[in-house]
PDB file of C-alpha atoms and ligand atoms in Angstrom:
ATOM      1  CA  UNK A   1     -24.221  10.676  29.787  1.00 96.00           C
ATOM      2  CA  UNK A   2     -23.088  11.231  26.393  1.00 98.00           C
ATOM      3  CA  UNK A   3     -21.730   8.327  24.396  1.00 98.00           C
ATOM      4  CA  UNK A   4     -18.575   9.092  22.510  1.00 98.00           C
ATOM      5  CA  UNK A   5     -19.163   7.417  19.303  1.00 98.00           C
ATOM      6  CA  UNK A   6     -15.637   6.561  17.738  1.00 98.00           C
ATOM      7  CA  UNK A   7     -17.418   4.806  14.972  1.00 98.00           C
ATOM      8  CA  UNK A   8     -18.894   7.757  13.701  1.00 98.00           C
ATOM      9  CA  UNK A   9     -15.960  10.192  14.294  1.00 98.00           C
ATOM     10  CA  UNK A  10     -13.717   7.705  12.484  1.00 98.00           C
ATOM     11  CA  UNK A  11     -16.161   7.678   9.670  1.00 98.00           C
ATOM     12  CA  UNK A  12     -16.062  11.465   9.262  1.00 98.00           C
ATOM     13  CA  UNK A  13     -12.291  11.536   9.350  1.00 98.00           C
ATOM     14  CA  UNK A  14     -12.385   9.048   6.392  1.00 98.00           C
ATOM     15  CA  UNK A  15     -14.730  11.224   4.569  1.00 98.00           C
ATOM     16  CA  UNK A  16     -12.394  14.279   5.182  1.00 98.00           C
ATOM     17  CA  UNK A  17      -9.290  12.263   4.148  1.00 98.00           C
ATOM     18  CA  UNK A  18     -11.126  10.894   1.067  1.00 98.00           C
ATOM     19  CA  UNK A  19     -11.925  14.393  -0.062  1.00 98.00           C
ATOM     20  CA  UNK A  20      -8.159  15.608   0.477  1.00 98.00           C
ATOM     21  CA  UNK A  21      -6.767  12.554  -1.332  1.00 98.00           C
ATOM     22  CA  UNK A  22      -9.257  12.992  -4.268  1.00 98.00           C
ATOM     23  CA  UNK A  23      -7.600  16.390  -4.922  1.00 98.00           C
ATOM     24  CA  UNK A  24      -3.986  14.848  -4.828  1.00 97.00           C
ATOM     25  CA  UNK A  25      -2.171  13.933  -7.963  1.00 97.00           C
ATOM     26  CA  UNK A  26       0.117  11.429  -6.216  1.00 96.00           C
ATOM     27  CA  UNK A  27      -1.826   9.148  -3.784  1.00 98.00           C
ATOM     28  CA  UNK A  28      -0.300   8.064  -0.507  1.00 98.00           C
ATOM     29  CA  UNK A  29       0.680   4.719  -0.435  1.00 98.00           C
ATOM     30  CA  UNK A  30       0.534   2.237   2.594  1.00 98.00           C
ATOM     31  CA  UNK A  31       2.376  -1.034   2.806  1.00 98.00           C
ATOM     32  CA  UNK A  32       1.569  -3.359   5.660  1.00 97.00           C
ATOM     33  CA  UNK A  33       4.151  -6.232   6.140  1.00 98.00           C
ATOM     34  CA  UNK A  34       2.444  -9.399   7.713  1.00 98.00           C
ATOM     35  CA  UNK A  35       4.729 -12.200   8.915  1.00 98.00           C
ATOM     36  CA  UNK A  36       3.080 -15.486  10.074  1.00 97.00           C
ATOM     37  CA  UNK A  37      -0.462 -16.973  10.489  1.00 94.00           C
ATOM     38  CA  UNK A  38      -1.773 -15.016  13.298  1.00 94.00           C
ATOM     39  CA  UNK A  39      -5.658 -15.230  12.921  1.00 93.00           C
ATOM     40  CA  UNK A  40      -6.543 -11.774  14.365  1.00 90.00           C
ATOM     41  CA  UNK A  41      -3.444 -10.283  12.664  1.00 95.00           C
ATOM     42  CA  UNK A  42      -4.719 -11.414   9.420  1.00 95.00           C
ATOM     43  CA  UNK A  43      -8.325  -9.802   9.949  1.00 93.00           C
ATOM     44  CA  UNK A  44      -6.556  -6.523  11.129  1.00 92.00           C
ATOM     45  CA  UNK A  45      -4.390  -6.305   7.959  1.00 96.00           C
ATOM     46  CA  UNK A  46      -7.319  -6.914   5.782  1.00 94.00           C
ATOM     47  CA  UNK A  47      -9.082  -4.301   7.396  1.00 93.00           C
ATOM     48  CA  UNK A  48      -6.307  -1.652   7.111  1.00 94.00           C
ATOM     49  CA  UNK A  49      -5.802  -2.474   3.327  1.00 94.00           C
ATOM     50  CA  UNK A  50      -9.661  -2.171   2.706  1.00 95.00           C
ATOM     51  CA  UNK A  51      -9.758   1.189   4.748  1.00 95.00           C
ATOM     52  CA  UNK A  52      -6.740   2.714   2.711  1.00 97.00           C
ATOM     53  CA  UNK A  53      -8.354   1.814  -0.784  1.00 96.00           C
ATOM     54  CA  UNK A  54     -11.801   2.985   0.169  1.00 97.00           C
ATOM     55  CA  UNK A  55     -10.581   6.476   0.896  1.00 98.00           C
ATOM     56  CA  UNK A  56      -8.491   6.442  -2.427  1.00 98.00           C
ATOM     57  CA  UNK A  57      -5.041   5.641  -0.967  1.00 98.00           C
ATOM     58  CA  UNK A  58      -3.027   2.962  -2.460  1.00 96.00           C
ATOM     59  CA  UNK A  59      -2.677   0.037   0.160  1.00 94.00           C
ATOM     60  CA  UNK A  60      -1.204  -3.436  -0.123  1.00 95.00           C
ATOM     61  CA  UNK A  61       0.098  -6.146   2.106  1.00 97.00           C
ATOM     62  CA  UNK A  62       3.317  -8.173   1.803  1.00 98.00           C
ATOM     63  CA  UNK A  63       2.670 -11.552   3.387  1.00 97.00           C
ATOM     64  CA  UNK A  64       5.402 -13.804   4.413  1.00 98.00           C
ATOM     65  CA  UNK A  65       5.376 -17.237   6.117  1.00 98.00           C
ATOM     66  CA  UNK A  66       5.793 -17.778   9.771  1.00 98.00           C
ATOM     67  CA  UNK A  67       9.563 -19.172   8.987  1.00 98.00           C
ATOM     68  CA  UNK A  68      10.560 -16.059   7.461  1.00 98.00           C
ATOM     69  CA  UNK A  69      14.165 -15.079   8.637  1.00 98.00           C
ATOM     70  CA  UNK A  70      15.354 -11.928  10.302  1.00 98.00           C
ATOM     71  CA  UNK A  71      17.663 -11.207   7.148  1.00 98.00           C
ATOM     72  CA  UNK A  72      14.599 -11.533   4.903  1.00 98.00           C
ATOM     73  CA  UNK A  73      12.268  -9.299   6.953  1.00 98.00           C
ATOM     74  CA  UNK A  74      15.179  -6.449   7.052  1.00 98.00           C
ATOM     75  CA  UNK A  75      15.602  -6.949   3.395  1.00 98.00           C
ATOM     76  CA  UNK A  76      11.852  -6.201   2.644  1.00 98.00           C
ATOM     77  CA  UNK A  77      11.958  -3.360   5.099  1.00 98.00           C
ATOM     78  CA  UNK A  78      14.997  -1.928   3.578  1.00 98.00           C
ATOM     79  CA  UNK A  79      13.507  -2.101   0.075  1.00 98.00           C
ATOM     80  CA  UNK A  80      10.355  -0.357   1.250  1.00 98.00           C
ATOM     81  CA  UNK A  81      12.393   2.355   3.009  1.00 98.00           C
ATOM     82  CA  UNK A  82      14.128   2.909  -0.389  1.00 98.00           C
ATOM     83  CA  UNK A  83      10.822   2.901  -2.613  1.00 98.00           C
ATOM     84  CA  UNK A  84       9.951   6.496  -3.117  1.00 97.00           C
ATOM     85  CA  UNK A  85       6.324   5.252  -4.193  1.00 98.00           C
ATOM     86  CA  UNK A  86       5.804   3.872  -0.574  1.00 98.00           C
ATOM     87  CA  UNK A  87       4.829   6.662   2.087  1.00 98.00           C
ATOM     88  CA  UNK A  88       3.838   4.545   5.097  1.00 98.00           C
ATOM     89  CA  UNK A  89       5.170   1.168   6.215  1.00 98.00           C
ATOM     90  CA  UNK A  90       3.497  -0.731   8.970  1.00 98.00           C
ATOM     91  CA  UNK A  91       4.928  -3.990  10.530  1.00 97.00           C
ATOM     92  CA  UNK A  92       1.898  -5.797  11.859  1.00 97.00           C
ATOM     93  CA  UNK A  93       2.779  -6.792  15.378  1.00 94.00           C
ATOM     94  CA  UNK A  94       3.312  -9.411  16.760  1.00 94.00           C
ATOM     95  CA  UNK A  95       5.559 -11.111  14.661  1.00 97.00           C
ATOM     96  CA  UNK A  96       6.991 -14.733  15.158  1.00 98.00           C
ATOM     97  CA  UNK A  97       9.059 -15.222  18.370  1.00 97.00           C
ATOM     98  CA  UNK A  98      12.154 -16.083  16.517  1.00 98.00           C
ATOM     99  CA  UNK A  99      12.258 -12.493  15.014  1.00 98.00           C
ATOM    100  CA  UNK A 100      13.800  -9.413  16.665  1.00 98.00           C
ATOM    101  CA  UNK A 101      10.769  -7.112  16.740  1.00 95.00           C
ATOM    102  CA  UNK A 102      12.736  -4.156  18.231  1.00 94.00           C
ATOM    103  CA  UNK A 103      15.301  -4.275  15.520  1.00 96.00           C
ATOM    104  CA  UNK A 104      12.810  -4.535  12.767  1.00 97.00           C
ATOM    105  CA  UNK A 105      10.729  -1.616  13.886  1.00 95.00           C
ATOM    106  CA  UNK A 106      13.958   0.539  14.478  1.00 95.00           C
ATOM    107  CA  UNK A 107      14.990  -0.246  10.782  1.00 98.00           C
ATOM    108  CA  UNK A 108      11.772   1.514   9.299  1.00 98.00           C
ATOM    109  CA  UNK A 109      12.643   4.982   8.227  1.00 98.00           C
ATOM    110  CA  UNK A 110      11.232   7.186  10.870  1.00 98.00           C
ATOM    111  CA  UNK A 111       9.250   9.342   8.362  1.00 98.00           C
ATOM    112  CA  UNK A 112       7.478   6.272   7.032  1.00 98.00           C
ATOM    113  CA  UNK A 113       6.767   4.951  10.542  1.00 98.00           C
ATOM    114  CA  UNK A 114       2.911   5.253  10.382  1.00 98.00           C
ATOM    115  CA  UNK A 115       2.598   3.333  13.783  1.00 96.00           C
ATOM    116  CA  UNK A 116       4.823   6.056  15.618  1.00 97.00           C
ATOM    117  CA  UNK A 117       6.636   3.417  17.461  1.00 95.00           C
ATOM    118  CA  UNK A 118      10.279   4.150  16.134  1.00 97.00           C
ATOM    119  CA  UNK A 119      12.614   5.502  18.962  1.00 96.00           C
ATOM    120  CA  UNK A 120      13.050   8.791  16.844  1.00 98.00           C
ATOM    121  CA  UNK A 121       9.162   9.449  16.719  1.00 98.00           C
ATOM    122  CA  UNK A 122       8.825   8.532  20.585  1.00 97.00           C
ATOM    123  CA  UNK A 123      11.514  10.990  21.169  1.00 98.00           C
ATOM    124  CA  UNK A 124       9.785  13.585  18.828  1.00 98.00           C
ATOM    125  CA  UNK A 125       6.553  12.993  21.036  1.00 98.00           C
ATOM    126  CA  UNK A 126       8.341  13.414  24.110  1.00 98.00           C
ATOM    127  CA  UNK A 127      10.070  16.696  23.023  1.00 98.00           C
ATOM    128  CA  UNK A 128       6.941  17.973  21.514  1.00 97.00           C
ATOM    129  CA  UNK A 129       8.208  18.067  17.905  1.00 98.00           C
ATOM    130  CA  UNK A 130       6.368  17.429  14.632  1.00 97.00           C
ATOM    131  CA  UNK A 131       6.485  13.746  13.873  1.00 97.00           C
ATOM    132  CA  UNK A 132       4.313  10.643  13.457  1.00 98.00           C
ATOM    133  CA  UNK A 133       2.436   9.707  16.730  1.00 98.00           C
ATOM    134  CA  UNK A 134       1.243   6.196  17.679  1.00 98.00           C
ATOM    135  CA  UNK A 135      -2.505   5.721  16.523  1.00 98.00           C
ATOM    136  CA  UNK A 136      -4.372   4.481  19.421  1.00 98.00           C
ATOM    137  CA  UNK A 137      -3.188   7.570  21.858  1.00 98.00           C
ATOM    138  CA  UNK A 138      -3.820  10.055  18.783  1.00 98.00           C
ATOM    139  CA  UNK A 139      -7.252   8.415  18.352  1.00 98.00           C
ATOM    140  CA  UNK A 140      -8.057   9.009  22.058  1.00 99.00           C
ATOM    141  CA  UNK A 141      -7.014  12.627  21.947  1.00 98.00           C
ATOM    142  CA  UNK A 142      -9.019  13.119  18.731  1.00 98.00           C
ATOM    143  CA  UNK A 143     -12.022  11.811  20.587  1.00 98.00           C
ATOM    144  CA  UNK A 144     -11.495  14.245  23.416  1.00 98.00           C
ATOM    145  CA  UNK A 145     -11.216  17.181  20.964  1.00 98.00           C
ATOM    146  CA  UNK A 146     -14.240  16.218  18.898  1.00 98.00           C
ATOM    147  CA  UNK A 147     -16.289  15.730  21.942  1.00 98.00           C
ATOM    148  CA  UNK A 148     -15.318  19.229  23.462  1.00 98.00           C
ATOM    149  CA  UNK A 149     -13.464  17.700  26.394  1.00 98.00           C
ATOM    150  CA  UNK A 150     -11.317  20.510  28.111  1.00 98.00           C
ATOM    151  CA  UNK A 151      -8.259  18.804  29.242  1.00 98.00           C
ATOM    152  CA  UNK A 152      -6.275  21.894  30.589  1.00 98.00           C
ATOM    153  CA  UNK A 153      -5.810  21.741  34.341  1.00 98.00           C
ATOM    154  CA  UNK A 154      -7.903  18.565  34.675  1.00 98.00           C
ATOM    155  CA  UNK A 155      -6.911  15.700  36.720  1.00 99.00           C
ATOM    156  CA  UNK A 156      -6.414  12.765  34.012  1.00 99.00           C
ATOM    157  CA  UNK A 157      -5.602   9.099  35.331  1.00 99.00           C
ATOM    158  CA  UNK A 158      -4.248   6.643  32.810  1.00 99.00           C
ATOM    159  CA  UNK A 159      -4.268   2.805  33.632  1.00 99.00           C
ATOM    160  CA  UNK A 160      -1.546   1.161  31.733  1.00 98.00           C
ATOM    161  CA  UNK A 161       2.141   2.223  30.831  1.00 98.00           C
ATOM    162  CA  UNK A 162       2.758   0.312  27.661  1.00 97.00           C
ATOM    163  CA  UNK A 163       4.756   1.935  24.894  1.00 95.00           C
ATOM    164  CA  UNK A 164       1.916   1.236  22.459  1.00 96.00           C
ATOM    165  CA  UNK A 165      -0.846   3.148  24.501  1.00 98.00           C
ATOM    166  CA  UNK A 166      -0.477   4.073  28.195  1.00 98.00           C
ATOM    167  CA  UNK A 167       2.947   5.919  28.033  1.00 98.00           C
ATOM    168  CA  UNK A 168       2.107   7.724  24.884  1.00 98.00           C
ATOM    169  CA  UNK A 169      -1.237   8.941  25.737  1.00 98.00           C
ATOM    170  CA  UNK A 170      -0.343  10.077  29.244  1.00 99.00           C
ATOM    171  CA  UNK A 171       2.416  12.297  27.571  1.00 98.00           C
ATOM    172  CA  UNK A 172      -0.284  13.617  25.137  1.00 98.00           C
ATOM    173  CA  UNK A 173      -2.511  14.561  27.936  1.00 99.00           C
ATOM    174  CA  UNK A 174       0.154  16.283  29.920  1.00 98.00           C
ATOM    175  CA  UNK A 175       0.884  18.267  26.679  1.00 98.00           C
ATOM    176  CA  UNK A 176      -2.645  19.307  26.406  1.00 98.00           C
ATOM    177  CA  UNK A 177      -2.004  20.802  29.941  1.00 98.00           C
ATOM    178  CA  UNK A 178      -3.756  17.902  32.099  1.00 99.00           C
ATOM    179  CA  UNK A 179      -2.440  16.871  35.347  1.00 99.00           C
ATOM    180  CA  UNK A 180      -1.583  13.108  34.588  1.00 99.00           C
ATOM    181  CA  UNK A 181      -1.251  10.216  37.139  1.00 99.00           C
ATOM    182  CA  UNK A 182       0.236   7.133  35.304  1.00 99.00           C
ATOM    183  CA  UNK A 183      -0.778   3.951  37.006  1.00 99.00           C
ATOM    184  CA  UNK A 184       0.159   0.289  36.342  1.00 98.00           C
ATOM    185  CA  UNK A 185      -0.074  -3.080  37.996  1.00 98.00           C
ATOM    186  CA  UNK A 186       1.896  -1.982  41.010  1.00 98.00           C
ATOM    187  CA  UNK A 187      -0.057   1.134  41.806  1.00 98.00           C
ATOM    188  CA  UNK A 188      -1.368   1.250  45.290  1.00 98.00           C
ATOM    189  CA  UNK A 189      -5.001   2.168  46.013  1.00 98.00           C
ATOM    190  CA  UNK A 190      -5.887   2.175  42.348  1.00 98.00           C
ATOM    191  CA  UNK A 191      -9.454   2.674  43.281  1.00 98.00           C
ATOM    192  CA  UNK A 192      -8.781   5.783  45.007  1.00 98.00           C
ATOM    193  CA  UNK A 193      -6.436   7.180  42.586  1.00 99.00           C
ATOM    194  CA  UNK A 194      -9.208   6.674  39.832  1.00 99.00           C
ATOM    195  CA  UNK A 195     -11.816   8.241  41.825  1.00 98.00           C
ATOM    196  CA  UNK A 196      -9.644  11.323  41.634  1.00 98.00           C
ATOM    197  CA  UNK A 197      -9.869  11.181  37.869  1.00 99.00           C
ATOM    198  CA  UNK A 198     -11.800  13.891  35.746  1.00 99.00           C
ATOM    199  CA  UNK A 199     -10.611  12.210  32.780  1.00 99.00           C
ATOM    200  CA  UNK A 200      -9.895   8.383  33.102  1.00 99.00           C
ATOM    201  CA  UNK A 201      -8.000   6.448  30.311  1.00 99.00           C
ATOM    202  CA  UNK A 202      -8.048   2.726  30.845  1.00 99.00           C
ATOM    203  CA  UNK A 203      -5.454   0.427  28.759  1.00 98.00           C
ATOM    204  CA  UNK A 204      -4.792  -2.348  30.913  1.00 98.00           C
ATOM    205  CA  UNK A 205      -6.196  -5.325  29.033  1.00 98.00           C
ATOM    206  CA  UNK A 206      -8.331  -6.689  32.010  1.00 98.00           C
ATOM    207  CA  UNK A 207     -12.131  -7.231  31.293  1.00 98.00           C
ATOM    208  CA  UNK A 208     -14.369  -4.912  33.263  1.00 96.00           C
ATOM    209  CA  UNK A 209     -11.597  -4.113  35.799  1.00 98.00           C
ATOM    210  CA  UNK A 210     -12.983  -0.505  36.038  1.00 98.00           C
ATOM    211  CA  UNK A 211     -16.087  -0.781  38.172  1.00 98.00           C
ATOM    212  CA  UNK A 212     -18.623   2.030  39.016  1.00 98.00           C
ATOM    213  CA  UNK A 213     -17.095   2.571  42.564  1.00 98.00           C
ATOM    214  CA  UNK A 214     -13.693   3.630  41.008  1.00 98.00           C
ATOM    215  CA  UNK A 215     -15.479   6.382  39.048  1.00 98.00           C
ATOM    216  CA  UNK A 216     -16.160   9.918  40.053  1.00 98.00           C
ATOM    217  CA  UNK A 217     -19.664  11.369  38.974  1.00 98.00           C
ATOM    218  CA  UNK A 218     -19.360  13.316  35.739  1.00 98.00           C
ATOM    219  CA  UNK A 219     -15.695  11.716  34.776  1.00 99.00           C
ATOM    220  CA  UNK A 220     -14.898  11.264  31.151  1.00 99.00           C
ATOM    221  CA  UNK A 221     -14.096   7.623  30.759  1.00 99.00           C
ATOM    222  CA  UNK A 222     -12.063   6.311  27.776  1.00 99.00           C
ATOM    223  CA  UNK A 223     -11.961   2.565  27.383  1.00 98.00           C
ATOM    224  CA  UNK A 224      -9.045   1.541  25.239  1.00 98.00           C
ATOM    225  CA  UNK A 225      -9.223  -2.258  26.251  1.00 98.00           C
ATOM    226  CA  UNK A 226     -10.234  -4.901  23.849  1.00 96.00           C
ATOM    227  CA  UNK A 227     -10.930  -8.271  25.519  1.00 96.00           C
ATOM    228  CA  UNK A 228     -12.623 -11.287  24.224  1.00 94.00           C
ATOM    229  CA  UNK A 229     -14.904 -13.076  26.767  1.00 96.00           C
ATOM    230  CA  UNK A 230     -17.171 -15.797  25.925  1.00 96.00           C
ATOM    231  CA  UNK A 231     -16.808 -14.829  22.275  1.00 94.00           C
ATOM    232  CA  UNK A 232     -17.869 -11.191  22.837  1.00 95.00           C
ATOM    233  CA  UNK A 233     -15.601  -8.104  22.809  1.00 95.00           C
ATOM    234  CA  UNK A 234     -15.650  -6.220  26.020  1.00 97.00           C
ATOM    235  CA  UNK A 235     -13.525  -3.282  27.164  1.00 98.00           C
ATOM    236  CA  UNK A 236     -11.664  -2.824  30.497  1.00 98.00           C
ATOM    237  CA  UNK A 237     -14.506  -0.789  31.960  1.00 98.00           C
ATOM    238  CA  UNK A 238     -17.832  -2.081  33.330  1.00 98.00           C
ATOM    239  CA  UNK A 239     -19.608  -0.281  30.785  1.00 98.00           C
ATOM    240  CA  UNK A 240     -23.317  -0.676  32.079  1.00 98.00           C
ATOM    241  CA  UNK A 241     -22.611   0.345  35.595  1.00 98.00           C
ATOM    242  CA  UNK A 242     -19.977   3.001  34.914  1.00 98.00           C
ATOM    243  CA  UNK A 243     -22.191   4.872  32.237  1.00 98.00           C
ATOM    244  CA  UNK A 244     -24.625   5.807  35.093  1.00 98.00           C
ATOM    245  CA  UNK A 245     -21.911   7.956  36.677  1.00 98.00           C
ATOM    246  CA  UNK A 246     -19.626   9.060  33.571  1.00 98.00           C
ATOM    247  CA  UNK A 247     -20.596  12.384  31.696  1.00 98.00           C
ATOM    248  CA  UNK A 248     -19.066  10.993  28.505  1.00 99.00           C
ATOM    249  CA  UNK A 249     -17.916   7.468  28.058  1.00 99.00           C
ATOM    250  CA  UNK A 250     -16.558   5.391  24.845  1.00 98.00           C
ATOM    251  CA  UNK A 251     -18.414   1.948  24.086  1.00 98.00           C
ATOM    252  CA  UNK A 252     -16.324  -1.184  23.037  1.00 98.00           C
ATOM    253  CA  UNK A 253     -16.414  -2.187  20.293  1.00 97.00           C
ATOM    254  CA  UNK A 254     -17.254   1.395  18.596  1.00 98.00           C
ATOM    255  CA  UNK A 255     -15.212   3.723  20.626  1.00 98.00           C
ATOM    256  CA  UNK A 256     -11.312   3.809  20.399  1.00 98.00           C
ATOM    257  CA  UNK A 257     -10.966   0.878  18.095  1.00 97.00           C
ATOM    258  CA  UNK A 258     -12.151   2.480  14.976  1.00 97.00           C
ATOM    259  CA  UNK A 259     -10.180   5.757  15.707  1.00 98.00           C
ATOM    260  CA  UNK A 260      -6.994   3.529  15.690  1.00 97.00           C
ATOM    261  CA  UNK A 261      -7.615   2.441  12.089  1.00 96.00           C
ATOM    262  CA  UNK A 262      -8.699   6.189  11.041  1.00 98.00           C
ATOM    263  CA  UNK A 263      -5.555   7.586  12.447  1.00 98.00           C
ATOM    264  CA  UNK A 264      -3.409   5.184  10.639  1.00 98.00           C
ATOM    265  CA  UNK A 265      -4.775   6.525   7.412  1.00 98.00           C
ATOM    266  CA  UNK A 266      -4.156  10.208   8.613  1.00 98.00           C
ATOM    267  CA  UNK A 267      -0.648   9.272   9.507  1.00 98.00           C
ATOM    268  CA  UNK A 268       0.063   7.900   6.057  1.00 98.00           C
ATOM    269  CA  UNK A 269      -1.181  11.160   4.551  1.00 98.00           C
ATOM    270  CA  UNK A 270       1.144  13.010   7.185  1.00 98.00           C
ATOM    271  CA  UNK A 271       4.247  10.869   6.327  1.00 98.00           C
ATOM    272  CA  UNK A 272       3.686  11.497   2.710  1.00 98.00           C
ATOM    273  CA  UNK A 273       3.798  15.190   3.637  1.00 97.00           C
ATOM    274  CA  UNK A 274       6.961  14.965   5.952  1.00 97.00           C
ATOM    275  CA  UNK A 275       8.716  13.138   3.010  1.00 97.00           C
ATOM    276  CA  UNK A 276       7.783  15.870   0.500  1.00 95.00           C
ATOM    277  CA  UNK A 277       9.159  18.681   2.637  1.00 92.00           C
TER     278      UNK A 277
HETATM  279  P1  LIG B   1       0.099  -4.096  27.928  1.00 68.76           P
HETATM  280  O1  LIG B   1      -0.203  -5.604  28.259  1.00 68.76           O
HETATM  281  O2  LIG B   1       1.387  -3.952  27.042  1.00 68.76           O
HETATM  282  O3  LIG B   1       0.012  -3.280  28.954  1.00 68.76           O
HETATM  283  C1  LIG B   1      -0.935  -3.320  29.926  1.00 68.76           C
HETATM  284  C2  LIG B   1      -0.714  -2.343  31.134  1.00 68.76           C
HETATM  285  O4  LIG B   1      -1.829  -2.442  31.986  1.00 68.76           O
HETATM  286  C3  LIG B   1       0.607  -2.434  31.815  1.00 68.76           C
HETATM  287  O5  LIG B   1       1.194  -1.266  31.866  1.00 68.76           O
HETATM  288  C4  LIG B   1       0.095  -3.045  33.038  1.00 68.76           C
HETATM  289  O6  LIG B   1       1.151  -2.825  34.238  1.00 68.76           O
HETATM  290  C5  LIG B   1      -1.239  -2.481  33.191  1.00 68.76           C
HETATM  291  N1  LIG B   1      -1.934  -3.242  33.985  1.00 68.76           N
HETATM  292  C6  LIG B   1      -2.487  -4.570  33.784  1.00 68.76           C
HETATM  293  N2  LIG B   1      -3.311  -5.002  34.776  1.00 68.76           N
HETATM  294  C7  LIG B   1      -3.346  -4.058  35.719  1.00 68.76           C
HETATM  295  C8  LIG B   1      -4.115  -3.942  36.775  1.00 68.76           C
HETATM  296  N3  LIG B   1      -4.843  -4.660  37.470  1.00 68.76           N
HETATM  297  N4  LIG B   1      -4.171  -2.800  37.530  1.00 68.76           N
HETATM  298  C9  LIG B   1      -3.266  -1.620  36.842  1.00 68.76           C
HETATM  299  N5  LIG B   1      -2.575  -1.775  35.808  1.00 68.76           N
HETATM  300  C10 LIG B   1      -2.523  -3.099  35.122  1.00 68.76           C
HETATM  301  O7  LIG B   1      -1.240  -3.821  27.059  1.00 68.76           O
HETATM  302  P2  LIG B   1      -1.552  -2.611  25.652  1.00 68.76           P
HETATM  303  O8  LIG B   1      -1.045  -1.371  26.338  1.00 68.76           O
HETATM  304  O9  LIG B   1      -0.883  -3.108  24.472  1.00 68.76           O
HETATM  305  O10 LIG B   1      -3.013  -2.835  25.527  1.00 68.76           O
HETATM  306  C11 LIG B   1      -4.018  -2.589  26.467  1.00 68.76           C
HETATM  307  C12 LIG B   1      -5.343  -2.951  26.110  1.00 68.76           C
HETATM  308  O11 LIG B   1      -5.658  -2.102  25.025  1.00 68.76           O
HETATM  309  C13 LIG B   1      -5.542  -4.167  25.565  1.00 68.76           C
HETATM  310  O12 LIG B   1      -6.838  -4.690  25.925  1.00 68.76           O
HETATM  311  C14 LIG B   1      -5.492  -4.082  24.118  1.00 68.76           C
HETATM  312  O13 LIG B   1      -6.157  -5.173  23.501  1.00 68.76           O
HETATM  313  C15 LIG B   1      -6.034  -2.598  24.021  1.00 68.76           C
HETATM  314  N6  LIG B   1      -5.568  -2.027  22.780  1.00 68.76           N
HETATM  315  C16 LIG B   1      -6.671  -1.484  22.012  1.00 68.76           C
HETATM  316  C17 LIG B   1      -6.301  -0.767  20.942  1.00 68.76           C
HETATM  317  C18 LIG B   1      -7.427   0.022  20.242  1.00 68.76           C
HETATM  318  O14 LIG B   1      -7.338   0.195  19.056  1.00 68.76           O
HETATM  319  N7  LIG B   1      -8.612   0.031  20.691  1.00 68.76           N
HETATM  320  C19 LIG B   1      -5.052  -0.693  20.384  1.00 68.76           C
HETATM  321  C20 LIG B   1      -4.205  -1.380  21.287  1.00 68.76           C
HETATM  322  C21 LIG B   1      -4.365  -1.966  22.506  1.00 68.76           C
HETATM  323  P3  LIG B   1       2.609  -3.331  34.232  1.00 68.76           P
HETATM  324  O15 LIG B   1       3.340  -2.379  33.228  1.00 68.76           O
HETATM  325  O16 LIG B   1       3.079  -3.000  35.731  1.00 68.76           O
HETATM  326  O17 LIG B   1       2.615  -4.881  33.785  1.00 68.76           O
END
């Protein structure tokens, strides 16, 4: 079994970006908008800002209180859209319930949408056109590439159909010529479907739901899940048992998570290039 070390791959991506950015006259600038006091979001946003500045990009955070109005949020996004010094805009989710998340996300200029969640970018992905792709699915694909996992003609099973992870990763695998089965909470005989997978991507948010009996010998297993159990981070895969069968497997933490952050930086540089075309 080979451990897929997302932390190491992410570090080498950051090094590559740092070199590229050092040679640039104008540096890419990422602005994160944080509304409210969600504790996890505060930590994530701090990490994103630090990641950006560490590789020589400009990074800043606009922090707004939980009672910020929709009008105010939209005014901030519109201003960032117009600001030519800003290349990437990220609205940290979740935002407070009284705000219309879909409306706010759709207001972001698609060419600055470093999260790749705007309808325009979703369309570009589905039509295989150049655009900004969501970070976590791109991170999964990058791990497969860097660990020489040949996807062409392979049976890939994805558990989870969210817009953030499951659906885009399934589409990317299909575009990499895998034969993809997309599973969700209504899927029948999930165990059996999973056993047919040569590549298994799990993004359900259910701790340890994928057990060894669901995995074929030699399968490549990518665990996207992040769950907190008794104060510890665990994935959706029973890592200790499944690693005995998998040919390659990601750990949690240290697998897909660091890749999501690294791709966000890649996306900001890509956004700048798209805007300068
Ligand atoms: P969502 O809750 O939006 O989606 C979960 C999906 O899993 C749904 O499609 C749901 O099906 C499906 N599902 C849930 N339970 C089962 C089950 N028992 N059997 C089969 N399918 C099931 O989650 P996200 O996609 O946003 O995130 C998934 C996980 O990935 C979470 O743990 C999250 O924390 C993590 N994550 C990690 C990231 C990283 O950087 N590593 C980034 C983003 C997310 P249905 O549609 O039918 O309800």
